[in-house]
PDB file of N, CA and C in Angstrom:
ATOM      1  N   UNK A 231       0.852  -1.184   0.000  1.00  0.00           N
ATOM      2  CA  UNK A 231       0.000   0.000   0.000  1.00  0.00           C
ATOM      3  C   UNK A 231       0.889   1.236   0.000  1.00  0.00           C
ATOM      4  N   UNK A 232       0.761   2.045  -1.029  1.00  0.00           N
ATOM      5  CA  UNK A 232       1.553   3.267  -1.134  1.00  0.00           C
ATOM      6  C   UNK A 232       0.869   4.368  -0.335  1.00  0.00           C
ATOM      7  N   UNK A 233       1.648   5.083   0.447  1.00  0.00           N
ATOM      8  CA  UNK A 233       1.121   6.230   1.182  1.00  0.00           C
ATOM      9  C   UNK A 233       1.705   7.508   0.614  1.00  0.00           C
ATOM     10  N   UNK A 234       0.845   8.506   0.486  1.00  0.00           N
ATOM     11  CA  UNK A 234       1.239   9.811  -0.028  1.00  0.00           C
ATOM     12  C   UNK A 234       0.893  10.851   1.031  1.00  0.00           C
ATOM     13  N   UNK A 235       1.878  11.617   1.436  1.00  0.00           N
ATOM     14  CA  UNK A 235       1.691  12.610   2.498  1.00  0.00           C
ATOM     15  C   UNK A 235       1.983  13.996   1.936  1.00  0.00           C
ATOM     16  N   UNK A 236       1.042  14.887   2.151  1.00  0.00           N
ATOM     17  CA  UNK A 236       1.145  16.235   1.597  1.00  0.00           C
ATOM     18  C   UNK A 236       1.148  17.283   2.700  1.00  0.00           C
ATOM     19  N   UNK A 237       2.286  17.618   3.222  1.00  0.00           N
ATOM     20  CA  UNK A 237       2.319  18.774   4.126  1.00  0.00           C
ATOM     21  C   UNK A 237       2.194  20.041   3.293  1.00  0.00           C
ATOM     22  N   UNK A 238       2.099  21.165   3.888  1.00  0.00           N
ATOM     23  CA  UNK A 238       2.066  22.404   3.133  1.00  0.00           C
ATOM     24  C   UNK A 238       0.658  22.876   2.889  1.00  0.00           C
ATOM     25  N   UNK A 239       0.483  23.669   1.854  1.00  0.00           N
ATOM     26  CA  UNK A 239      -0.777  24.345   1.635  1.00  0.00           C
ATOM     27  C   UNK A 239      -0.828  25.580   2.507  1.00  0.00           C
ATOM     28  N   UNK A 240      -1.978  26.231   2.530  1.00  0.00           N
ATOM     29  CA  UNK A 240      -2.127  27.393   3.377  1.00  0.00           C
ATOM     30  C   UNK A 240      -2.814  28.540   2.679  1.00  0.00           C
ATOM     31  N   UNK A 241      -2.677  29.701   3.287  1.00  0.00           N
ATOM     32  CA  UNK A 241      -3.322  30.919   2.792  1.00  0.00           C
ATOM     33  C   UNK A 241      -2.286  31.823   2.153  1.00  0.00           C
ATOM     34  N   UNK A 242      -2.578  32.316   0.963  1.00  0.00           N
ATOM     35  CA  UNK A 242      -1.656  33.196   0.248  1.00  0.00           C
ATOM     36  C   UNK A 242      -2.462  34.272  -0.462  1.00  0.00           C
ATOM     37  N   UNK A 243      -1.872  35.432  -0.618  1.00  0.00           N
ATOM     38  CA  UNK A 243      -2.544  36.518  -1.327  1.00  0.00           C
ATOM     39  C   UNK A 243      -2.472  36.306  -2.838  1.00  0.00           C
ATOM     40  N   UNK A 244      -3.432  36.836  -3.527  1.00  0.00           N
ATOM     41  CA  UNK A 244      -3.425  36.770  -4.982  1.00  0.00           C
ATOM     42  C   UNK A 244      -2.136  37.371  -5.513  1.00  0.00           C
ATOM     43  N   UNK A 245      -1.568  36.688  -6.501  1.00  0.00           N
ATOM     44  CA  UNK A 245      -0.291  37.103  -7.047  1.00  0.00           C
ATOM     45  C   UNK A 245       0.900  36.466  -6.360  1.00  0.00           C
ATOM     46  N   UNK A 246       0.648  35.818  -5.253  1.00  0.00           N
ATOM     47  CA  UNK A 246       1.720  35.177  -4.501  1.00  0.00           C
ATOM     48  C   UNK A 246       2.061  33.805  -5.027  1.00  0.00           C
ATOM     49  N   UNK A 247       2.944  33.129  -4.309  1.00  0.00           N
ATOM     50  CA  UNK A 247       3.406  31.810  -4.734  1.00  0.00           C
ATOM     51  C   UNK A 247       3.382  30.835  -3.566  1.00  0.00           C
ATOM     52  N   UNK A 248       3.376  29.561  -3.912  1.00  0.00           N
ATOM     53  CA  UNK A 248       3.336  28.502  -2.910  1.00  0.00           C
ATOM     54  C   UNK A 248       3.896  27.239  -3.550  1.00  0.00           C
ATOM     55  N   UNK A 249       4.571  26.431  -2.739  1.00  0.00           N
ATOM     56  CA  UNK A 249       5.040  25.153  -3.244  1.00  0.00           C
ATOM     57  C   UNK A 249       4.452  24.025  -2.403  1.00  0.00           C
ATOM     58  N   UNK A 250       3.800  23.107  -3.091  1.00  0.00           N
ATOM     59  CA  UNK A 250       3.270  21.917  -2.437  1.00  0.00           C
ATOM     60  C   UNK A 250       4.251  20.772  -2.621  1.00  0.00           C
ATOM     61  N   UNK A 251       4.282  19.890  -1.635  1.00  0.00           N
ATOM     62  CA  UNK A 251       5.112  18.701  -1.750  1.00  0.00           C
ATOM     63  C   UNK A 251       4.300  17.468  -1.392  1.00  0.00           C
ATOM     64  N   UNK A 252       4.700  16.354  -1.939  1.00  0.00           N
ATOM     65  CA  UNK A 252       4.024  15.082  -1.694  1.00  0.00           C
ATOM     66  C   UNK A 252       5.098  14.020  -1.530  1.00  0.00           C
ATOM     67  N   UNK A 253       5.193  13.487  -0.327  1.00  0.00           N
ATOM     68  CA  UNK A 253       6.187  12.465  -0.030  1.00  0.00           C
ATOM     69  C   UNK A 253       5.554  11.082  -0.092  1.00  0.00           C
ATOM     70  N   UNK A 254       6.207  10.197  -0.843  1.00  0.00           N
ATOM     71  CA  UNK A 254       5.687   8.840  -1.010  1.00  0.00           C
ATOM     72  C   UNK A 254       6.438   7.858  -0.117  1.00  0.00           C
ATOM     73  N   UNK A 255       5.752   6.775   0.212  1.00  0.00           N
ATOM     74  CA  UNK A 255       6.336   5.766   1.100  1.00  0.00           C
ATOM     75  C   UNK A 255       7.199   4.763   0.347  1.00  0.00           C
ATOM     76  N   UNK A 256       7.242   4.886  -0.996  1.00  0.00           N
ATOM     77  CA  UNK A 256       8.050   3.981  -1.795  1.00  0.00           C
ATOM     78  C   UNK A 256       8.878   4.768  -2.807  1.00  0.00           C
ATOM     79  N   UNK A 257       9.730   4.061  -3.483  1.00  0.00           N
ATOM     80  CA  UNK A 257      10.591   4.653  -4.505  1.00  0.00           C
ATOM     81  C   UNK A 257       9.752   5.121  -5.684  1.00  0.00           C
ATOM     82  N   UNK A 258       9.613   6.438  -5.845  1.00  0.00           N
ATOM     83  CA  UNK A 258       8.749   6.962  -6.902  1.00  0.00           C
ATOM     84  C   UNK A 258       9.354   6.777  -8.283  1.00  0.00           C
ATOM     85  N   UNK A 259      10.600   6.404  -8.336  1.00  0.00           N
ATOM     86  CA  UNK A 259      11.224   6.162  -9.633  1.00  0.00           C
ATOM     87  C   UNK A 259      10.537   5.059 -10.419  1.00  0.00           C
ATOM     88  N   UNK A 260       9.752   4.247  -9.728  1.00  0.00           N
ATOM     89  CA  UNK A 260       9.034   3.163 -10.396  1.00  0.00           C
ATOM     90  C   UNK A 260       7.548   3.471 -10.570  1.00  0.00           C
ATOM     91  N   UNK A 261       7.135   4.673 -10.186  1.00  0.00           N
ATOM     92  CA  UNK A 261       5.733   5.047 -10.331  1.00  0.00           C
ATOM     93  C   UNK A 261       5.464   5.412 -11.792  1.00  0.00           C
ATOM     94  N   UNK A 262       4.423   4.850 -12.371  1.00  0.00           N
ATOM     95  CA  UNK A 262       4.103   5.139 -13.763  1.00  0.00           C
ATOM     96  C   UNK A 262       3.818   6.619 -13.982  1.00  0.00           C
ATOM     97  N   UNK A 263       3.057   7.186 -13.065  1.00  0.00           N
ATOM     98  CA  UNK A 263       2.647   8.567 -13.204  1.00  0.00           C
ATOM     99  C   UNK A 263       2.344   9.140 -11.831  1.00  0.00           C
ATOM    100  N   UNK A 264       2.671  10.400 -11.652  1.00  0.00           N
ATOM    101  CA  UNK A 264       2.245  11.139 -10.477  1.00  0.00           C
ATOM    102  C   UNK A 264       1.575  12.415 -10.951  1.00  0.00           C
ATOM    103  N   UNK A 265       0.703  12.926 -10.110  1.00  0.00           N
ATOM    104  CA  UNK A 265      -0.060  14.095 -10.535  1.00  0.00           C
ATOM    105  C   UNK A 265      -0.562  14.868  -9.330  1.00  0.00           C
ATOM    106  N   UNK A 266      -0.978  16.077  -9.603  1.00  0.00           N
ATOM    107  CA  UNK A 266      -1.708  16.898  -8.638  1.00  0.00           C
ATOM    108  C   UNK A 266      -3.099  17.145  -9.212  1.00  0.00           C
ATOM    109  N   UNK A 267      -4.089  16.898  -8.386  1.00  0.00           N
ATOM    110  CA  UNK A 267      -5.469  17.217  -8.708  1.00  0.00           C
ATOM    111  C   UNK A 267      -5.936  18.296  -7.726  1.00  0.00           C
ATOM    112  N   UNK A 268      -7.041  18.932  -8.067  1.00  0.00           N
ATOM    113  CA  UNK A 268      -7.627  19.872  -7.130  1.00  0.00           C
ATOM    114  C   UNK A 268      -9.149  19.854  -7.243  1.00  0.00           C
ATOM    115  N   UNK A 269      -9.780  20.234  -6.155  1.00  0.00           N
ATOM    116  CA  UNK A 269     -11.227  20.351  -6.138  1.00  0.00           C
ATOM    117  C   UNK A 269     -11.603  21.634  -5.422  1.00  0.00           C
ATOM    118  N   UNK A 270     -12.106  22.578  -6.219  1.00  0.00           N
ATOM    119  CA  UNK A 270     -12.525  23.848  -5.662  1.00  0.00           C
ATOM    120  C   UNK A 270     -13.933  23.789  -5.126  1.00  0.00           C
ATOM    121  N   UNK A 271     -14.354  24.817  -4.413  1.00  0.00           N
ATOM    122  CA  UNK A 271     -15.714  24.849  -3.842  1.00  0.00           C
ATOM    123  C   UNK A 271     -16.773  24.708  -4.930  1.00  0.00           C
ATOM    124  N   UNK A 272     -17.632  23.711  -4.804  1.00  0.00           N
ATOM    125  CA  UNK A 272     -18.699  23.506  -5.764  1.00  0.00           C
ATOM    126  C   UNK A 272     -18.246  23.016  -7.123  1.00  0.00           C
ATOM    127  N   UNK A 273     -17.000  22.566  -7.212  1.00  0.00           N
ATOM    128  CA  UNK A 273     -16.470  22.112  -8.494  1.00  0.00           C
ATOM    129  C   UNK A 273     -16.101  20.639  -8.435  1.00  0.00           C
ATOM    130  N   UNK A 274     -15.960  20.040  -9.607  1.00  0.00           N
ATOM    131  CA  UNK A 274     -15.484  18.666  -9.676  1.00  0.00           C
ATOM    132  C   UNK A 274     -13.971  18.633  -9.553  1.00  0.00           C
ATOM    133  N   UNK A 275     -13.458  17.499  -9.115  1.00  0.00           N
ATOM    134  CA  UNK A 275     -12.008  17.344  -9.035  1.00  0.00           C
ATOM    135  C   UNK A 275     -11.424  17.348 -10.448  1.00  0.00           C
ATOM    136  N   UNK A 276     -10.337  18.080 -10.615  1.00  0.00           N
ATOM    137  CA  UNK A 276      -9.702  18.149 -11.924  1.00  0.00           C
ATOM    138  C   UNK A 276      -8.203  17.903 -11.815  1.00  0.00           C
ATOM    139  N   UNK A 277      -7.659  17.370 -12.886  1.00  0.00           N
ATOM    140  CA  UNK A 277      -6.221  17.175 -12.965  1.00  0.00           C
ATOM    141  C   UNK A 277      -5.559  18.507 -13.253  1.00  0.00           C
ATOM    142  N   UNK A 278      -4.590  18.862 -12.457  1.00  0.00           N
ATOM    143  CA  UNK A 278      -3.883  20.131 -12.620  1.00  0.00           C
ATOM    144  C   UNK A 278      -2.570  19.926 -13.373  1.00  0.00           C
ATOM    145  N   UNK A 279      -1.803  18.943 -12.938  1.00  0.00           N
ATOM    146  CA  UNK A 279      -0.491  18.709 -13.541  1.00  0.00           C
ATOM    147  C   UNK A 279      -0.113  17.247 -13.357  1.00  0.00           C
ATOM    148  N   UNK A 280       0.515  16.687 -14.388  1.00  0.00           N
ATOM    149  CA  UNK A 280       0.965  15.303 -14.316  1.00  0.00           C
ATOM    150  C   UNK A 280       2.419  15.203 -14.733  1.00  0.00           C
ATOM    151  N   UNK A 281       3.093  14.181 -14.220  1.00  0.00           N
ATOM    152  CA  UNK A 281       4.462  13.896 -14.623  1.00  0.00           C
ATOM    153  C   UNK A 281       4.605  12.389 -14.709  1.00  0.00           C
ATOM    154  N   UNK A 282       5.137  11.928 -15.837  1.00  0.00           N
ATOM    155  CA  UNK A 282       5.251  10.491 -16.063  1.00  0.00           C
ATOM    156  C   UNK A 282       6.603   9.971 -15.586  1.00  0.00           C
ATOM    157  N   UNK A 283       6.746   8.661 -15.666  1.00  0.00           N
ATOM    158  CA  UNK A 283       7.973   8.012 -15.192  1.00  0.00           C
ATOM    159  C   UNK A 283       9.192   8.492 -15.972  1.00  0.00           C
ATOM    160  N   UNK A 284       8.983   8.913 -17.219  1.00  0.00           N
ATOM    161  CA  UNK A 284      10.113   9.410 -18.015  1.00  0.00           C
ATOM    162  C   UNK A 284      10.200  10.928 -18.010  1.00  0.00           C
ATOM    163  N   UNK A 285       9.439  11.564 -17.112  1.00  0.00           N
ATOM    164  CA  UNK A 285       9.591  13.003 -16.911  1.00  0.00           C
ATOM    165  C   UNK A 285       8.722  13.901 -17.773  1.00  0.00           C
ATOM    166  N   UNK A 286       7.854  13.317 -18.595  1.00  0.00           N
ATOM    167  CA  UNK A 286       6.980  14.151 -19.406  1.00  0.00           C
ATOM    168  C   UNK A 286       5.915  14.791 -18.519  1.00  0.00           C
ATOM    169  N   UNK A 287       5.648  16.064 -18.784  1.00  0.00           N
ATOM    170  CA  UNK A 287       4.675  16.792 -17.970  1.00  0.00           C
ATOM    171  C   UNK A 287       3.496  17.273 -18.813  1.00  0.00           C
ATOM    172  N   UNK A 288       2.399  17.497 -18.133  1.00  0.00           N
ATOM    173  CA  UNK A 288       1.204  18.013 -18.790  1.00  0.00           C
ATOM    174  C   UNK A 288       0.436  18.859 -17.785  1.00  0.00           C
ATOM    175  N   UNK A 289      -0.201  19.921 -18.282  1.00  0.00           N
ATOM    176  CA  UNK A 289      -0.900  20.842 -17.394  1.00  0.00           C
ATOM    177  C   UNK A 289      -2.277  21.187 -17.954  1.00  0.00           C
ATOM    178  N   UNK A 290      -3.194  21.459 -17.061  1.00  0.00           N
ATOM    179  CA  UNK A 290      -4.475  21.999 -17.483  1.00  0.00           C
ATOM    180  C   UNK A 290      -4.237  23.421 -17.975  1.00  0.00           C
ATOM    181  N   UNK A 291      -5.004  23.849 -18.949  1.00  0.00           N
ATOM    182  CA  UNK A 291      -4.750  25.146 -19.587  1.00  0.00           C
ATOM    183  C   UNK A 291      -4.721  26.297 -18.588  1.00  0.00           C
ATOM    184  N   UNK A 292      -5.546  26.229 -17.575  1.00  0.00           N
ATOM    185  CA  UNK A 292      -5.680  27.361 -16.655  1.00  0.00           C
ATOM    186  C   UNK A 292      -4.429  27.606 -15.803  1.00  0.00           C
ATOM    187  N   UNK A 293      -3.516  26.648 -15.754  1.00  0.00           N
ATOM    188  CA  UNK A 293      -2.307  26.843 -14.932  1.00  0.00           C
ATOM    189  C   UNK A 293      -1.029  26.863 -15.761  1.00  0.00           C
ATOM    190  N   UNK A 294      -1.131  26.670 -17.050  1.00  0.00           N
ATOM    191  CA  UNK A 294       0.069  26.665 -17.899  1.00  0.00           C
ATOM    192  C   UNK A 294       0.808  27.986 -17.782  1.00  0.00           C
ATOM    193  N   UNK A 295       2.108  27.885 -17.609  1.00  0.00           N
ATOM    194  CA  UNK A 295       2.936  29.069 -17.454  1.00  0.00           C
ATOM    195  C   UNK A 295       3.024  29.584 -16.028  1.00  0.00           C
ATOM    196  N   UNK A 296       2.185  29.033 -15.134  1.00  0.00           N
ATOM    197  CA  UNK A 296       2.201  29.479 -13.732  1.00  0.00           C
ATOM    198  C   UNK A 296       2.603  28.355 -12.781  1.00  0.00           C
ATOM    199  N   UNK A 297       2.215  27.129 -13.087  1.00  0.00           N
ATOM    200  CA  UNK A 297       2.505  25.993 -12.213  1.00  0.00           C
ATOM    201  C   UNK A 297       3.568  25.100 -12.854  1.00  0.00           C
ATOM    202  N   UNK A 298       4.380  24.496 -12.013  1.00  0.00           N
ATOM    203  CA  UNK A 298       5.385  23.549 -12.482  1.00  0.00           C
ATOM    204  C   UNK A 298       5.393  22.322 -11.585  1.00  0.00           C
ATOM    205  N   UNK A 299       5.257  21.156 -12.199  1.00  0.00           N
ATOM    206  CA  UNK A 299       5.352  19.903 -11.446  1.00  0.00           C
ATOM    207  C   UNK A 299       6.746  19.322 -11.648  1.00  0.00           C
ATOM    208  N   UNK A 300       7.303  18.782 -10.598  1.00  0.00           N
ATOM    209  CA  UNK A 300       8.625  18.173 -10.689  1.00  0.00           C
ATOM    210  C   UNK A 300       8.708  17.016  -9.689  1.00  0.00           C
ATOM    211  N   UNK A 301       9.682  16.164  -9.899  1.00  0.00           N
ATOM    212  CA  UNK A 301       9.852  15.024  -9.003  1.00  0.00           C
ATOM    213  C   UNK A 301      11.314  14.873  -8.623  1.00  0.00           C
ATOM    214  N   UNK A 302      11.553  14.512  -7.385  1.00  0.00           N
ATOM    215  CA  UNK A 302      12.893  14.235  -6.887  1.00  0.00           C
ATOM    216  C   UNK A 302      12.902  12.773  -6.468  1.00  0.00           C
ATOM    217  N   UNK A 303      13.395  11.928  -7.333  1.00  0.00           N
ATOM    218  CA  UNK A 303      13.355  10.492  -7.059  1.00  0.00           C
ATOM    219  C   UNK A 303      14.177  10.122  -5.823  1.00  0.00           C
ATOM    220  N   UNK A 304      15.253  10.863  -5.576  1.00  0.00           N
ATOM    221  CA  UNK A 304      16.103  10.563  -4.423  1.00  0.00           C
ATOM    222  C   UNK A 304      15.358  10.800  -3.115  1.00  0.00           C
ATOM    223  N   UNK A 305      14.421  11.749  -3.128  1.00  0.00           N
ATOM    224  CA  UNK A 305      13.654  12.071  -1.923  1.00  0.00           C
ATOM    225  C   UNK A 305      12.260  11.462  -1.952  1.00  0.00           C
ATOM    226  N   UNK A 306      11.948  10.733  -3.025  1.00  0.00           N
ATOM    227  CA  UNK A 306      10.609  10.148  -3.162  1.00  0.00           C
ATOM    228  C   UNK A 306       9.523  11.203  -3.007  1.00  0.00           C
ATOM    229  N   UNK A 307       9.740  12.335  -3.615  1.00  0.00           N
ATOM    230  CA  UNK A 307       8.851  13.475  -3.445  1.00  0.00           C
ATOM    231  C   UNK A 307       8.526  14.117  -4.787  1.00  0.00           C
ATOM    232  N   UNK A 308       7.289  14.513  -4.938  1.00  0.00           N
ATOM    233  CA  UNK A 308       6.863  15.288  -6.095  1.00  0.00           C
ATOM    234  C   UNK A 308       6.407  16.654  -5.593  1.00  0.00           C
ATOM    235  N   UNK A 309       6.674  17.667  -6.393  1.00  0.00           N
ATOM    236  CA  UNK A 309       6.380  19.043  -5.999  1.00  0.00           C
ATOM    237  C   UNK A 309       5.432  19.696  -6.999  1.00  0.00           C
ATOM    238  N   UNK A 310       4.744  20.721  -6.527  1.00  0.00           N
ATOM    239  CA  UNK A 310       3.964  21.585  -7.402  1.00  0.00           C
ATOM    240  C   UNK A 310       4.300  23.022  -7.015  1.00  0.00           C
ATOM    241  N   UNK A 311       5.048  23.676  -7.891  1.00  0.00           N
ATOM    242  CA  UNK A 311       5.393  25.073  -7.681  1.00  0.00           C
ATOM    243  C   UNK A 311       4.300  25.911  -8.317  1.00  0.00           C
ATOM    244  N   UNK A 312       3.692  26.786  -7.529  1.00  0.00           N
ATOM    245  CA  UNK A 312       2.559  27.586  -8.010  1.00  0.00           C
ATOM    246  C   UNK A 312       2.918  29.062  -7.907  1.00  0.00           C
ATOM    247  N   UNK A 313       2.897  29.744  -9.032  1.00  0.00           N
ATOM    248  CA  UNK A 313       3.207  31.167  -9.099  1.00  0.00           C
ATOM    249  C   UNK A 313       1.980  31.951  -9.552  1.00  0.00           C
ATOM    250  N   UNK A 314       2.011  33.246  -9.301  1.00  0.00           N
ATOM    251  CA  UNK A 314       0.945  34.135  -9.755  1.00  0.00           C
ATOM    252  C   UNK A 314      -0.426  33.568  -9.420  1.00  0.00           C
ATOM    253  N   UNK A 315      -0.600  33.207  -8.185  1.00  0.00           N
ATOM    254  CA  UNK A 315      -1.832  32.545  -7.771  1.00  0.00           C
ATOM    255  C   UNK A 315      -3.030  33.484  -7.886  1.00  0.00           C
ATOM    256  N   UNK A 316      -4.152  32.876  -8.248  1.00  0.00           N
ATOM    257  CA  UNK A 316      -5.403  33.601  -8.420  1.00  0.00           C
ATOM    258  C   UNK A 316      -6.450  33.027  -7.468  1.00  0.00           C
ATOM    259  N   UNK A 317      -7.505  33.781  -7.261  1.00  0.00           N
ATOM    260  CA  UNK A 317      -8.562  33.297  -6.366  1.00  0.00           C
ATOM    261  C   UNK A 317      -9.170  31.997  -6.897  1.00  0.00           C
ATOM    262  N   UNK A 318      -9.186  31.835  -8.217  1.00  0.00           N
ATOM    263  CA  UNK A 318      -9.726  30.605  -8.810  1.00  0.00           C
ATOM    264  C   UNK A 318      -8.875  29.378  -8.501  1.00  0.00           C
ATOM    265  N   UNK A 319      -7.676  29.595  -8.004  1.00  0.00           N
ATOM    266  CA  UNK A 319      -6.815  28.458  -7.646  1.00  0.00           C
ATOM    267  C   UNK A 319      -7.154  27.907  -6.259  1.00  0.00           C
ATOM    268  N   UNK A 320      -8.046  28.587  -5.551  1.00  0.00           N
ATOM    269  CA  UNK A 320      -8.458  28.112  -4.237  1.00  0.00           C
ATOM    270  C   UNK A 320      -9.110  26.745  -4.361  1.00  0.00           C
ATOM    271  N   UNK A 321      -8.582  25.775  -3.628  1.00  0.00           N
ATOM    272  CA  UNK A 321      -9.076  24.402  -3.735  1.00  0.00           C
ATOM    273  C   UNK A 321      -8.355  23.519  -2.730  1.00  0.00           C
ATOM    274  N   UNK A 322      -8.861  22.315  -2.596  1.00  0.00           N
ATOM    275  CA  UNK A 322      -8.105  21.269  -1.913  1.00  0.00           C
ATOM    276  C   UNK A 322      -7.279  20.571  -2.983  1.00  0.00           C
ATOM    277  N   UNK A 323      -5.992  20.490  -2.758  1.00  0.00           N
ATOM    278  CA  UNK A 323      -5.086  19.876  -3.711  1.00  0.00           C
ATOM    279  C   UNK A 323      -4.707  18.476  -3.240  1.00  0.00           C
ATOM    280  N   UNK A 324      -4.800  17.529  -4.179  1.00  0.00           N
ATOM    281  CA  UNK A 324      -4.542  16.132  -3.870  1.00  0.00           C
ATOM    282  C   UNK A 324      -3.374  15.607  -4.699  1.00  0.00           C
ATOM    283  N   UNK A 325      -2.519  14.887  -4.053  1.00  0.00           N
ATOM    284  CA  UNK A 325      -1.439  14.184  -4.740  1.00  0.00           C
ATOM    285  C   UNK A 325      -1.971  12.826  -5.204  1.00  0.00           C
ATOM    286  N   UNK A 326      -1.545  12.409  -6.370  1.00  0.00           N
ATOM    287  CA  UNK A 326      -2.006  11.153  -6.960  1.00  0.00           C
ATOM    288  C   UNK A 326      -0.809  10.386  -7.515  1.00  0.00           C
ATOM    289  N   UNK A 327      -0.888   9.076  -7.403  1.00  0.00           N
ATOM    290  CA  UNK A 327       0.149   8.222  -7.995  1.00  0.00           C
ATOM    291  C   UNK A 327      -0.478   6.983  -8.603  1.00  0.00           C
ATOM    292  N   UNK A 328       0.007   6.610  -9.768  1.00  0.00           N
ATOM    293  CA  UNK A 328      -0.367   5.345 -10.388  1.00  0.00           C
ATOM    294  C   UNK A 328       0.824   4.416 -10.257  1.00  0.00           C
ATOM    295  N   UNK A 329       0.642   3.356  -9.502  1.00  0.00           N
ATOM    296  CA  UNK A 329       1.737   2.452  -9.175  1.00  0.00           C
ATOM    297  C   UNK A 329       1.292   1.017  -9.448  1.00  0.00           C
ATOM    298  N   UNK A 330       1.981   0.384 -10.343  1.00  0.00           N
ATOM    299  CA  UNK A 330       1.666  -1.015 -10.658  1.00  0.00           C
ATOM    300  C   UNK A 330       0.166  -1.160 -10.962  1.00  0.00           C
ATOM    301  N   UNK A 331      -0.341  -0.210 -11.754  1.00  0.00           N
ATOM    302  CA  UNK A 331      -1.718  -0.206 -12.253  1.00  0.00           C
ATOM    303  C   UNK A 331      -2.761   0.018 -11.166  1.00  0.00           C
ATOM    304  N   UNK A 332      -2.338   0.507 -10.005  1.00  0.00           N
ATOM    305  CA  UNK A 332      -3.264   0.882  -8.945  1.00  0.00           C
ATOM    306  C   UNK A 332      -3.160   2.380  -8.693  1.00  0.00           C
ATOM    307  N   UNK A 333      -4.265   2.979  -8.251  1.00  0.00           N
ATOM    308  CA  UNK A 333      -4.309   4.414  -7.998  1.00  0.00           C
ATOM    309  C   UNK A 333      -4.235   4.690  -6.506  1.00  0.00           C
ATOM    310  N   UNK A 334      -3.436   5.700  -6.151  1.00  0.00           N
ATOM    311  CA  UNK A 334      -3.292   6.095  -4.756  1.00  0.00           C
ATOM    312  C   UNK A 334      -3.461   7.599  -4.640  1.00  0.00           C
ATOM    313  N   UNK A 335      -4.033   8.027  -3.522  1.00  0.00           N
ATOM    314  CA  UNK A 335      -4.311   9.444  -3.292  1.00  0.00           C
ATOM    315  C   UNK A 335      -3.778   9.880  -1.938  1.00  0.00           C
ATOM    316  N   UNK A 336      -3.319  11.128  -1.882  1.00  0.00           N
ATOM    317  CA  UNK A 336      -3.007  11.734  -0.616  1.00  0.00           C
ATOM    318  C   UNK A 336      -4.277  12.217   0.053  1.00  0.00           C
ATOM    319  N   UNK A 337      -4.131  12.751   1.250  1.00  0.00           N
ATOM    320  CA  UNK A 337      -5.299  13.154   2.030  1.00  0.00           C
ATOM    321  C   UNK A 337      -5.822  14.521   1.608  1.00  0.00           C
ATOM    322  N   UNK A 338      -5.043  15.246   0.849  1.00  0.00           N
ATOM    323  CA  UNK A 338      -5.439  16.568   0.389  1.00  0.00           C
ATOM    324  C   UNK A 338      -4.930  17.668   1.307  1.00  0.00           C
ATOM    325  N   UNK A 339      -4.653  18.802   0.702  1.00  0.00           N
ATOM    326  CA  UNK A 339      -4.205  19.967   1.465  1.00  0.00           C
ATOM    327  C   UNK A 339      -4.898  21.210   0.915  1.00  0.00           C
ATOM    328  N   UNK A 340      -5.351  22.061   1.814  1.00  0.00           N
ATOM    329  CA  UNK A 340      -6.118  23.237   1.410  1.00  0.00           C
ATOM    330  C   UNK A 340      -5.194  24.373   0.977  1.00  0.00           C
ATOM    331  N   UNK A 341      -5.497  24.934  -0.176  1.00  0.00           N
ATOM    332  CA  UNK A 341      -4.838  26.149  -0.644  1.00  0.00           C
ATOM    333  C   UNK A 341      -5.912  27.210  -0.810  1.00  0.00           C
ATOM    334  N   UNK A 342      -5.747  28.320  -0.127  1.00  0.00           N
ATOM    335  CA  UNK A 342      -6.705  29.416  -0.201  1.00  0.00           C
ATOM    336  C   UNK A 342      -5.984  30.668  -0.684  1.00  0.00           C
ATOM    337  N   UNK A 343      -6.485  31.243  -1.768  1.00  0.00           N
ATOM    338  CA  UNK A 343      -5.901  32.454  -2.335  1.00  0.00           C
ATOM    339  C   UNK A 343      -6.860  33.602  -2.061  1.00  0.00           C
ATOM    340  N   UNK A 344      -6.391  34.573  -1.327  1.00  0.00           N
ATOM    341  CA  UNK A 344      -7.232  35.719  -0.984  1.00  0.00           C
ATOM    342  C   UNK A 344      -7.008  36.850  -1.982  1.00  0.00           C
ATOM    343  N   UNK A 345      -8.094  37.482  -2.353  1.00  0.00           N
ATOM    344  CA  UNK A 345      -7.990  38.570  -3.347  1.00  0.00           C
ATOM    345  C   UNK A 345      -7.913  39.927  -2.652  1.00  0.00           C
TER     346      UNK A 345
END
């Protein structure tokens, strides 16, 4: 059973920045894919950014140019660097991993952007 732990999150002013981290209980170098999802108030959960085992990344249009996903295999950690935050970015952010064809989720961390 893979565990994903997401410390961080918090309150930030619009235009500010924040970095989320997700620490895995296993060697992420063997994870097929890791991603960050988010669910805003009254919204469905959406994929924000993904990174594959070979380092390919993909982003939802609304965060392109502002968010960056990266992984540090030595630390078994994936990051989401968020710049130029907007009120629409307010959501619970979830770390996700696909490992050996199974899906795993973190507990979620709240990000609130004040305008």
